[in-house]
mmCIF file of C-alpha atoms in Angstrom:
data_model
loop_
_atom_site.group_PDB
_atom_site.id
_atom_site.type_symbol
_atom_site.label_atom_id
_atom_site.label_comp_id
_atom_site.label_asym_id
_atom_site.label_seq_id
_atom_site.Cartn_x
_atom_site.Cartn_y
_atom_site.Cartn_z
ATOM 1 C CA MET A 1 20.811 12.667 -4.222
ATOM 2 C CA ASN A 2 18.368 15.013 -2.345
ATOM 3 C CA HIS A 3 19.028 13.956 1.300
ATOM 4 C CA PRO A 4 19.752 16.268 4.169
ATOM 5 C CA ALA A 5 22.675 15.584 6.725
ATOM 6 C CA ARG A 6 21.361 12.631 8.790
ATOM 7 C CA LYS A 7 22.201 11.253 12.144
ATOM 8 C CA PRO A 8 22.990 7.857 12.616
ATOM 9 C CA GLU A 9 19.924 5.659 12.110
ATOM 10 C CA GLN A 10 19.336 4.429 15.622
ATOM 11 C CA ALA A 11 15.860 4.103 16.865
ATOM 12 C CA ILE A 12 14.555 7.045 18.918
ATOM 13 C CA LYS A 13 12.427 5.977 21.982
ATOM 14 C CA GLY A 14 8.829 6.901 21.592
ATOM 15 C CA ARG A 15 9.054 7.771 17.892
ATOM 16 C CA GLY A 16 8.427 5.607 14.919
ATOM 17 C CA ILE A 17 11.357 6.917 12.663
ATOM 18 C CA ALA A 18 14.711 8.135 13.630
ATOM 19 C CA THR A 19 15.460 10.569 10.914
ATOM 20 C CA GLN A 20 14.202 13.483 8.777
ATOM 21 C CA VAL A 21 13.443 11.475 5.812
ATOM 22 C CA VAL A 22 14.018 13.849 2.848
ATOM 23 C CA HIS A 23 10.679 14.590 0.962
ATOM 24 C CA ARG A 24 10.192 14.448 -2.908
ATOM 25 C CA PHE A 25 10.179 18.242 -3.194
ATOM 26 C CA SER A 26 13.274 18.960 -1.175
ATOM 27 C CA LYS A 27 16.079 20.752 -2.789
ATOM 28 C CA VAL A 28 18.569 20.083 0.088
ATOM 29 C CA HIS A 29 21.619 18.180 -1.086
ATOM 30 C CA THR A 30 22.762 15.098 0.774
ATOM 31 C CA ARG A 31 25.704 15.088 3.364
ATOM 32 C CA ASP A 32 26.298 11.577 4.321
ATOM 33 C CA LEU A 33 27.992 10.607 7.647
ATOM 34 C CA GLU A 34 31.653 9.920 7.012
ATOM 35 C CA ASP A 35 34.763 9.210 9.203
ATOM 36 C CA ASP A 36 35.186 12.904 9.838
ATOM 37 C CA VAL A 37 31.896 12.651 11.991
ATOM 38 C CA TRP A 38 29.343 15.393 11.296
ATOM 39 C CA TRP A 39 27.738 14.617 14.540
ATOM 40 C CA SER A 40 29.364 14.988 17.922
ATOM 41 C CA ASP A 41 28.521 12.912 21.051
ATOM 42 C CA GLU A 42 26.150 15.665 22.015
ATOM 43 C CA ASP A 43 23.942 14.819 18.979
ATOM 44 C CA THR A 44 23.131 11.487 20.432
ATOM 45 C CA THR A 45 22.153 12.517 23.842
ATOM 46 C CA GLU A 46 18.621 12.181 25.217
ATOM 47 C CA SER A 47 17.746 15.840 24.221
ATOM 48 C CA ALA A 48 18.767 15.326 20.567
ATOM 49 C CA SER A 49 17.168 11.734 20.610
ATOM 50 C CA ALA A 50 13.845 12.849 21.959
ATOM 51 C CA PRO A 51 12.252 15.427 19.749
ATOM 52 C CA VAL A 52 9.588 17.386 21.357
ATOM 53 C CA THR A 53 6.275 17.468 19.702
ATOM 54 C CA GLN A 54 5.137 20.945 18.216
ATOM 55 C CA VAL A 55 1.640 21.750 17.613
ATOM 56 C CA ILE A 56 1.193 24.448 14.727
ATOM 57 C CA LEU A 57 -2.334 25.973 14.695
ATOM 58 C CA GLU A 58 -3.876 26.472 11.082
ATOM 59 C CA GLU A 59 -7.043 28.153 9.634
ATOM 60 C CA ALA A 60 -8.729 25.499 7.547
ATOM 61 C CA ARG A 61 -10.321 26.739 4.361
ATOM 62 C CA SER A 62 -12.408 23.795 4.171
ATOM 63 C CA ALA A 63 -13.481 20.802 6.230
ATOM 64 C CA LEU A 64 -14.699 18.132 3.972
ATOM 65 C CA SER A 65 -12.475 16.456 1.511
ATOM 66 C CA SER A 66 -14.119 14.493 -1.501
ATOM 67 C CA ASN A 67 -13.042 10.877 -2.324
ATOM 68 C CA ASP A 68 -13.958 9.188 -5.705
ATOM 69 C CA SER A 69 -11.594 6.199 -5.117
ATOM 70 C CA PRO A 70 -13.590 3.125 -5.756
ATOM 71 C CA ASP A 71 -11.728 1.017 -3.228
ATOM 72 C CA ILE A 72 -12.828 3.195 -0.366
ATOM 73 C CA PHE A 73 -16.248 3.023 1.159
ATOM 74 C CA PHE A 74 -16.889 6.571 2.185
ATOM 75 C CA GLU A 75 -17.311 9.569 -0.310
ATOM 76 C CA GLN A 76 -16.072 12.403 1.947
ATOM 77 C CA SER A 77 -13.586 12.617 4.959
ATOM 78 C CA ILE A 78 -12.772 15.201 7.639
ATOM 79 C CA ASN A 79 -9.261 15.222 9.301
ATOM 80 C CA PRO A 80 -8.901 17.843 12.144
ATOM 81 C CA TYR A 81 -5.052 17.260 12.039
ATOM 82 C CA ARG A 82 -2.175 16.903 9.660
ATOM 83 C CA GLY A 83 0.615 14.684 11.031
ATOM 84 C CA CYS A 84 0.002 12.290 13.788
ATOM 85 C CA GLU A 85 1.981 11.766 17.129
ATOM 86 C CA HIS A 86 1.094 8.173 17.380
ATOM 87 C CA GLY A 87 4.271 7.700 14.898
ATOM 88 C CA CYS A 88 3.107 4.599 13.215
ATOM 89 C CA VAL A 89 5.843 3.842 10.865
ATOM 90 C CA TYR A 90 3.599 2.403 8.239
ATOM 91 C CA CYS A 91 0.997 5.254 7.944
ATOM 92 C CA TYR A 92 0.119 5.965 4.367
ATOM 93 C CA ALA A 93 -0.589 9.674 5.373
ATOM 94 C CA ARG A 94 3.248 10.316 5.968
ATOM 95 C CA PRO A 95 3.853 11.465 2.368
ATOM 96 C CA THR A 96 1.331 14.237 2.661
ATOM 97 C CA HIS A 97 3.682 16.247 5.143
ATOM 98 C CA SER A 98 5.882 16.864 1.875
ATOM 99 C CA TYR A 99 3.341 19.448 0.610
ATOM 100 C CA LEU A 100 3.994 21.351 3.676
ATOM 101 C CA ASN A 101 7.772 21.267 3.027
ATOM 102 C CA LEU A 102 8.015 19.050 6.108
ATOM 103 C CA SER A 103 9.747 15.771 6.330
ATOM 104 C CA PRO A 104 7.351 12.534 6.218
ATOM 105 C CA GLY A 105 9.778 11.077 8.804
ATOM 106 C CA LEU A 106 10.333 12.634 12.132
ATOM 107 C CA ASP A 107 8.323 15.853 11.278
ATOM 108 C CA PHE A 108 5.168 14.014 10.595
ATOM 109 C CA GLU A 109 5.251 12.588 14.133
ATOM 110 C CA THR A 110 6.635 15.836 15.765
ATOM 111 C CA ARG A 111 5.099 18.863 13.850
ATOM 112 C CA ILE A 112 1.167 18.435 14.181
ATOM 113 C CA ILE A 113 -0.946 20.838 12.166
ATOM 114 C CA ALA A 114 -4.118 21.513 14.136
ATOM 115 C CA LYS A 115 -7.082 22.921 12.043
ATOM 116 C CA ARG A 116 -8.418 25.174 14.936
ATOM 117 C CA ASN A 117 -11.375 26.498 13.096
ATOM 118 C CA ILE A 118 -12.476 23.216 11.408
ATOM 119 C CA ALA A 119 -15.809 22.899 13.316
ATOM 120 C CA GLU A 120 -16.955 26.405 12.436
ATOM 121 C CA VAL A 121 -15.902 25.733 8.677
ATOM 122 C CA LEU A 122 -17.585 22.349 8.850
ATOM 123 C CA ARG A 123 -20.927 23.940 10.098
ATOM 124 C CA LYS A 124 -20.937 26.445 7.079
ATOM 125 C CA GLU A 125 -20.408 23.526 4.543
ATOM 126 C CA LEU A 126 -23.012 21.407 5.892
ATOM 127 C CA ALA A 127 -25.393 24.324 6.154
ATOM 128 C CA SER A 128 -24.873 25.064 2.435
ATOM 129 C CA PRO A 129 -27.860 24.555 0.317
ATOM 130 C CA SER A 130 -25.620 22.602 -2.200
ATOM 131 C CA HIS A 131 -24.385 19.974 0.159
ATOM 132 C CA ARG A 132 -25.653 16.579 -0.422
ATOM 133 C CA PRO A 133 -25.291 13.993 2.493
ATOM 134 C CA SER A 134 -23.121 11.031 1.902
ATOM 135 C CA ILE A 135 -21.163 8.702 4.200
ATOM 136 C CA VAL A 136 -18.352 10.755 5.904
ATOM 137 C CA ASN A 137 -15.241 9.220 7.756
ATOM 138 C CA ILE A 138 -13.521 11.269 10.495
ATOM 139 C CA GLY A 139 -9.864 10.485 10.923
ATOM 140 C CA SER A 140 -9.186 8.481 7.633
ATOM 141 C CA ALA A 141 -5.636 10.003 7.067
ATOM 142 C CA THR A 142 -4.321 10.968 10.728
ATOM 143 C CA ASP A 143 -5.781 9.992 13.903
ATOM 144 C CA CYS A 144 -8.661 12.259 15.203
ATOM 145 C CA TYR A 145 -7.895 11.038 18.700
ATOM 146 C CA GLN A 146 -4.225 11.536 18.788
ATOM 147 C CA PRO A 147 -2.732 13.089 22.056
ATOM 148 C CA VAL A 148 -3.199 16.807 21.145
ATOM 149 C CA GLU A 149 -6.839 16.148 20.759
ATOM 150 C CA ARG A 150 -7.396 15.855 24.724
ATOM 151 C CA GLU A 151 -6.559 19.602 24.974
ATOM 152 C CA LEU A 152 -7.733 21.207 21.744
ATOM 153 C CA LYS A 153 -10.935 18.995 21.360
ATOM 154 C CA LEU A 154 -11.168 19.640 17.531
ATOM 155 C CA THR A 155 -12.671 16.168 17.031
ATOM 156 C CA ARG A 156 -15.489 16.659 19.604
ATOM 157 C CA GLY A 157 -16.245 19.981 17.950
ATOM 158 C CA VAL A 158 -16.704 18.218 14.612
ATOM 159 C CA ILE A 159 -18.868 15.634 16.323
ATOM 160 C CA GLU A 160 -21.102 18.240 17.725
ATOM 161 C CA VAL A 161 -21.513 19.983 14.295
ATOM 162 C CA MET A 162 -22.467 16.576 12.781
ATOM 163 C CA ARG A 163 -24.889 15.895 15.587
ATOM 164 C CA ASP A 164 -26.633 19.256 15.031
ATOM 165 C CA ALA A 165 -27.000 18.633 11.334
ATOM 166 C CA ARG A 166 -28.263 15.035 11.917
ATOM 167 C CA HIS A 167 -25.343 13.991 9.601
ATOM 168 C CA PRO A 168 -24.250 10.342 9.732
ATOM 169 C CA PHE A 169 -20.507 9.617 9.918
ATOM 170 C CA SER A 170 -18.137 6.822 10.845
ATOM 171 C CA LEU A 171 -14.736 7.415 12.646
ATOM 172 C CA ILE A 172 -11.628 5.380 12.839
ATOM 173 C CA THR A 173 -8.979 5.435 15.547
ATOM 174 C CA LYS A 174 -6.487 3.580 17.624
ATOM 175 C CA SER A 175 -6.798 5.765 20.782
ATOM 176 C CA SER A 176 -8.563 5.259 23.922
ATOM 177 C CA GLY A 177 -9.483 9.003 23.737
ATOM 178 C CA VAL A 178 -12.516 8.081 21.742
ATOM 179 C CA GLU A 179 -14.284 6.986 25.204
ATOM 180 C CA ARG A 180 -14.342 10.710 25.996
ATOM 181 C CA ASP A 181 -16.956 11.306 23.514
ATOM 182 C CA LEU A 182 -19.267 8.233 24.381
ATOM 183 C CA ASP A 183 -21.957 10.729 25.597
ATOM 184 C CA LEU A 184 -22.220 12.231 22.146
ATOM 185 C CA LEU A 185 -21.490 8.815 20.309
ATOM 186 C CA SER A 186 -23.915 6.641 22.384
ATOM 187 C CA GLU A 187 -26.900 9.014 21.649
ATOM 188 C CA LEU A 188 -26.145 9.179 17.781
ATOM 189 C CA ALA A 189 -25.760 5.515 17.677
ATOM 190 C CA LYS A 190 -29.416 5.044 18.620
ATOM 191 C CA ASP A 191 -30.514 7.006 15.512
ATOM 192 C CA LYS A 192 -28.012 5.163 13.360
ATOM 193 C CA LEU A 193 -26.084 8.211 12.845
ATOM 194 C CA VAL A 194 -22.587 6.736 13.702
ATOM 195 C CA ALA A 195 -20.335 3.768 13.562
ATOM 196 C CA ALA A 196 -16.720 3.332 14.858
ATOM 197 C CA TYR A 197 -13.662 1.257 14.086
ATOM 198 C CA VAL A 198 -10.730 0.712 16.302
ATOM 199 C CA THR A 199 -7.406 -0.244 14.434
ATOM 200 C CA ILE A 200 -5.585 -3.195 16.208
ATOM 201 C CA THR A 201 -2.451 -4.188 14.200
ATOM 202 C CA THR A 202 -1.107 -6.774 16.514
ATOM 203 C CA LEU A 203 -1.805 -8.128 19.933
ATOM 204 C CA ASP A 204 2.023 -8.130 20.538
ATOM 205 C CA PRO A 205 2.771 -5.275 22.761
ATOM 206 C CA GLN A 206 6.606 -5.139 22.284
ATOM 207 C CA LEU A 207 5.901 -5.125 18.254
ATOM 208 C CA ALA A 208 3.298 -2.462 18.810
ATOM 209 C CA ARG A 209 5.687 -0.233 20.869
ATOM 210 C CA ILE A 210 8.118 -0.002 17.902
ATOM 211 C CA LEU A 211 5.454 -0.159 15.239
ATOM 212 C CA GLU A 212 3.014 2.476 16.528
ATOM 213 C CA PRO A 213 5.075 4.098 19.550
ATOM 214 C CA ARG A 214 2.524 6.429 20.890
ATOM 215 C CA ALA A 215 -0.624 4.617 20.162
ATOM 216 C CA ALA A 216 -2.645 2.977 22.870
ATOM 217 C CA ALA A 217 -1.373 -0.546 23.903
ATOM 218 C CA PRO A 218 -3.440 -3.532 22.186
ATOM 219 C CA TYR A 219 -4.978 -4.634 25.297
ATOM 220 C CA ARG A 220 -6.095 -0.869 25.874
ATOM 221 C CA ARG A 221 -7.688 -0.733 22.409
ATOM 222 C CA LEU A 222 -9.681 -3.979 23.123
ATOM 223 C CA ARG A 223 -11.158 -2.091 26.092
ATOM 224 C CA THR A 224 -12.111 0.784 23.862
ATOM 225 C CA ILE A 225 -13.913 -1.708 21.503
ATOM 226 C CA ARG A 226 -15.790 -2.899 24.661
ATOM 227 C CA ALA A 227 -16.730 0.375 25.789
ATOM 228 C CA LEU A 228 -17.989 1.638 22.551
ATOM 229 C CA ALA A 229 -20.121 -1.836 22.231
ATOM 230 C CA GLU A 230 -21.361 -1.429 25.776
ATOM 231 C CA ALA A 231 -22.404 2.153 24.901
ATOM 232 C CA GLY A 232 -24.420 0.934 21.991
ATOM 233 C CA VAL A 233 -22.027 2.165 19.290
ATOM 234 C CA PRO A 234 -21.601 -0.186 16.307
ATOM 235 C CA VAL A 235 -18.014 -0.982 16.349
ATOM 236 C CA GLY A 236 -15.712 -2.901 14.198
ATOM 237 C CA VAL A 237 -11.971 -3.677 14.034
ATOM 238 C CA SER A 238 -9.290 -2.630 11.390
ATOM 239 C CA VAL A 239 -6.485 -5.141 11.428
ATOM 240 C CA ALA A 240 -4.482 -2.992 9.107
ATOM 241 C CA PRO A 241 -1.837 -3.008 7.655
ATOM 242 C CA GLN A 242 -0.948 -6.515 7.156
ATOM 243 C CA ILE A 243 2.919 -6.417 7.141
ATOM 244 C CA PRO A 244 4.260 -9.738 5.765
ATOM 245 C CA PHE A 245 6.617 -11.635 8.506
ATOM 246 C CA ILE A 246 6.018 -8.761 10.908
ATOM 247 C CA ASN A 247 2.422 -8.904 12.446
ATOM 248 C CA GLU A 248 1.457 -12.520 11.724
ATOM 249 C CA ASP A 249 -1.358 -12.753 14.415
ATOM 250 C CA MET A 250 -4.345 -11.587 12.502
ATOM 251 C CA GLU A 251 -6.616 -14.403 13.472
ATOM 252 C CA GLN A 252 -5.597 -13.698 17.230
ATOM 253 C CA VAL A 253 -6.511 -10.071 16.801
ATOM 254 C CA LEU A 254 -9.903 -10.913 15.304
ATOM 255 C CA VAL A 255 -10.886 -13.264 18.052
ATOM 256 C CA ALA A 256 -9.902 -10.810 20.776
ATOM 257 C CA ALA A 257 -11.903 -8.015 18.961
ATOM 258 C CA LYS A 258 -14.953 -10.198 18.597
ATOM 259 C CA ASP A 259 -14.828 -11.297 22.246
ATOM 260 C CA ALA A 260 -14.669 -7.439 23.077
ATOM 261 C CA GLY A 261 -17.691 -6.587 21.083
ATOM 262 C CA ALA A 262 -16.718 -5.899 17.572
ATOM 263 C CA LYS A 263 -19.322 -6.643 15.006
ATOM 264 C CA ALA A 264 -17.237 -6.081 11.680
ATOM 265 C CA ALA A 265 -13.679 -6.140 10.412
ATOM 266 C CA PHE A 266 -11.675 -5.178 7.574
ATOM 267 C CA TYR A 267 -7.877 -5.280 6.677
ATOM 268 C CA THR A 268 -5.403 -3.797 4.049
ATOM 269 C CA VAL A 269 -2.026 -4.918 3.083
ATOM 270 C CA LEU A 270 1.023 -2.590 3.612
ATOM 271 C CA ARG A 271 1.380 0.165 1.074
ATOM 272 C CA LEU A 272 4.572 2.152 0.462
ATOM 273 C CA PRO A 273 3.855 5.025 -1.735
ATOM 274 C CA TRP A 274 6.339 7.757 -2.119
ATOM 275 C CA GLU A 275 8.693 8.678 0.761
ATOM 276 C CA LEU A 276 7.085 5.691 2.820
ATOM 277 C CA ASN A 277 9.043 3.243 0.896
ATOM 278 C CA ASP A 278 12.231 4.701 2.306
ATOM 279 C CA ILE A 279 10.754 5.005 5.743
ATOM 280 C CA MET A 280 9.955 1.304 5.998
ATOM 281 C CA ARG A 281 13.208 0.312 4.708
ATOM 282 C CA GLU A 282 14.953 2.301 7.442
ATOM 283 C CA TRP A 283 12.731 0.975 9.958
ATOM 284 C CA LEU A 284 13.249 -2.572 8.972
ATOM 285 C CA GLN A 285 17.080 -2.182 9.159
ATOM 286 C CA GLN A 286 16.711 -0.709 12.717
ATOM 287 C CA HIS A 287 14.512 -3.356 13.947
ATOM 288 C CA TYR A 288 14.495 -6.381 11.863
ATOM 289 C CA PRO A 289 17.504 -6.395 9.589
ATOM 290 C CA ASP A 290 17.560 -10.079 9.414
ATOM 291 C CA ARG A 291 14.257 -10.268 7.387
ATOM 292 C CA ALA A 292 14.150 -6.733 5.822
ATOM 293 C CA ALA A 293 14.711 -7.934 2.355
ATOM 294 C CA ARG A 294 12.133 -10.914 2.825
ATOM 295 C CA VAL A 295 9.738 -8.451 4.028
ATOM 296 C CA LEU A 296 10.031 -6.141 1.136
ATOM 297 C CA ALA A 297 10.164 -8.727 -1.478
ATOM 298 C CA ARG A 298 6.829 -10.080 -0.189
ATOM 299 C CA VAL A 299 5.411 -6.649 -0.266
ATOM 300 C CA GLN A 300 6.490 -6.232 -3.882
ATOM 301 C CA ASP A 301 4.820 -9.564 -4.677
ATOM 302 C CA LEU A 302 1.677 -8.358 -3.061
ATOM 303 C CA HIS A 303 1.470 -5.311 -5.366
ATOM 304 C CA GLY A 304 2.781 -7.050 -8.584
ATOM 305 C CA VAL A 305 5.904 -4.901 -8.728
ATOM 306 C CA ASN A 306 7.898 -5.977 -11.872
ATOM 307 C CA ASP A 307 11.470 -6.552 -12.103
ATOM 308 C CA ALA A 308 12.329 -3.239 -13.478
ATOM 309 C CA ALA A 309 10.377 -1.351 -10.787
ATOM 310 C CA ARG A 310 12.073 -3.595 -8.010
ATOM 311 C CA ALA A 311 15.515 -2.869 -9.656
ATOM 312 C CA ALA A 312 14.761 0.863 -9.183
ATOM 313 C CA GLY A 313 13.768 0.343 -5.567
ATOM 314 C CA ARG A 314 9.940 0.498 -5.921
ATOM 315 C CA SER A 315 7.664 -1.470 -3.570
ATOM 316 C CA TYR A 316 4.119 -0.303 -4.502
ATOM 317 C CA ASP A 317 1.515 -0.185 -7.280
ATOM 318 C CA SER A 318 -1.175 2.469 -6.782
ATOM 319 C CA ASP A 319 -3.667 0.534 -8.976
ATOM 320 C CA PHE A 320 -7.073 0.983 -7.477
ATOM 321 C CA VAL A 321 -7.952 -2.660 -8.262
ATOM 322 C CA SER A 322 -5.324 -4.103 -5.913
ATOM 323 C CA ARG A 323 -3.583 -1.463 -3.834
ATOM 324 C CA MET A 324 -5.683 -2.252 -0.703
ATOM 325 C CA LYS A 325 -5.801 -6.077 -0.518
ATOM 326 C CA GLY A 326 -2.836 -7.081 -3.057
ATOM 327 C CA SER A 327 -3.015 -9.456 -5.811
ATOM 328 C CA GLY A 328 -1.641 -12.706 -6.605
ATOM 329 C CA VAL A 329 -1.014 -15.980 -4.554
ATOM 330 C CA TRP A 330 -0.055 -14.360 -1.322
ATOM 331 C CA ALA A 331 -2.862 -11.897 -1.279
ATOM 332 C CA ASP A 332 -5.059 -14.801 -2.054
ATOM 333 C CA MET A 333 -3.757 -16.708 0.984
ATOM 334 C CA LEU A 334 -4.270 -13.598 3.076
ATOM 335 C CA ARG A 335 -7.780 -12.962 2.032
ATOM 336 C CA GLN A 336 -8.763 -16.708 2.648
ATOM 337 C CA ARG A 337 -7.332 -16.297 6.301
ATOM 338 C CA PHE A 338 -9.434 -13.265 6.776
ATOM 339 C CA ASN A 339 -12.580 -14.336 5.334
ATOM 340 C CA LYS A 340 -12.538 -17.713 6.982
ATOM 341 C CA THR A 341 -11.725 -16.324 10.394
ATOM 342 C CA CYS A 342 -14.525 -13.729 10.023
ATOM 343 C CA GLU A 343 -16.960 -16.374 8.992
ATOM 344 C CA LYS A 344 -16.282 -18.687 11.927
ATOM 345 C CA LEU A 345 -16.489 -15.722 14.363
ATOM 346 C CA GLY A 346 -19.622 -14.132 12.817
ATOM 347 C CA LEU A 347 -17.955 -10.957 11.882
ATOM 348 C CA ASN A 348 -19.417 -8.857 9.073
ATOM 349 C CA ARG A 349 -22.737 -10.790 9.146
ATOM 350 C CA GLU A 350 -24.682 -7.772 9.722
ATOM 351 C CA ARG A 351 -23.798 -4.418 8.026
ATOM 352 C CA THR A 352 -24.615 -1.109 9.841
ATOM 353 C CA GLU A 353 -26.567 1.125 7.676
ATOM 354 C CA LEU A 354 -26.290 4.596 8.666
ATOM 355 C CA ASP A 355 -29.200 6.782 7.964
ATOM 356 C CA LEU A 356 -28.598 9.509 5.437
ATOM 357 C CA SER A 357 -32.383 10.864 5.567
ATOM 358 C CA GLN A 358 -32.155 12.492 8.903
ATOM 359 C CA TYR A 359 -29.771 15.342 7.563
ATOM 360 C CA ARG A 360 -31.189 18.805 7.962
ATOM 361 C CA SER A 361 -29.049 21.829 6.795
ATOM 362 C CA SER A 362 -31.083 24.228 8.786
ATOM 363 C CA LEU A 363 -29.901 22.360 11.960
ATOM 364 C CA ALA A 364 -26.315 22.861 10.835
ATOM 365 C CA LYS A 365 -27.024 26.640 11.105
ATOM 366 C CA GLY A 366 -27.890 26.142 14.844
ATOM 367 C CA GLN A 367 -31.633 26.189 14.509
ATOM 368 C CA GLY A 368 -33.567 23.771 16.585
ATOM 369 C CA VAL A 369 -32.724 21.758 19.704
ATOM 370 C CA LEU A 370 -31.733 18.314 19.620
ATOM 371 C CA PHE A 371 -31.883 15.776 22.325
#
């Protein structure tokens, strides 16, 4: 097996996952913990169990990523960062760290790649005569307002470029850091150039602390929704992902978000591609060993995983038709719960249409004065 030597799998305070989960391109051989003890007592001290976040600056070659997946509403995305210090255990972007020869486990939340020139690269791309405006989402993979943004301000730089080009965009976050940029967002919202979504996976603060250890607390995210709404920014709530037998308060989240000012909502079910399958299994054994098998069995049901795939340890099917919402009886029940609650609350009655007609490539070059 291709696994590195591993510490005892005990939860690390402030981190979503406790180990350097091996990635699929690794050539390191396994060395399991045995009676002769690979790890001394010093390895379980606070210094060993509290890894420090390291920010690695990168020169980006491109800013816009294209998307042709039929189950995603945006055609292009911008992600100023790779990896995310929020440490959400369920993050579907974790396996992308494998392409950097880094672990989707601890490395993903402690080795953050910051694209320091992303605003300049984006400005050139938007100024290109070949660029055609389409819906762009900021933060679709990793949170664009994770802690390092307070210092680097890469996301703010991206928003300023989008403003200058009069290019519409949406953004998604689970951080209160977005409130810093309300001066930009509120002005853009007046011209139908921006919409925002705030992810609230659960209202349970204890669950959120182990599920999304360095993200804003649920009550703080509700305040962020309220701040965005009061500033005139169209705001919705993402109740994603839905994890069977773990976050069971979807209806309560929707009610709280609506009360805070959300006008729209969406959800997805838990997806476990590549290394995320092992990561989620480890997390369940750490925090919910009594229901781990039950959770995974329901996830497999939601994704239509057959017996042979289950026997091989798979928990996910990447089919575009069902990967986001699942299929089968359990998926239908979840869909009914969501739809009935949204209908009752009046969520999703009005769709925010962003205005693509205002885009001007000449403004992206810095010509003209806005606002």
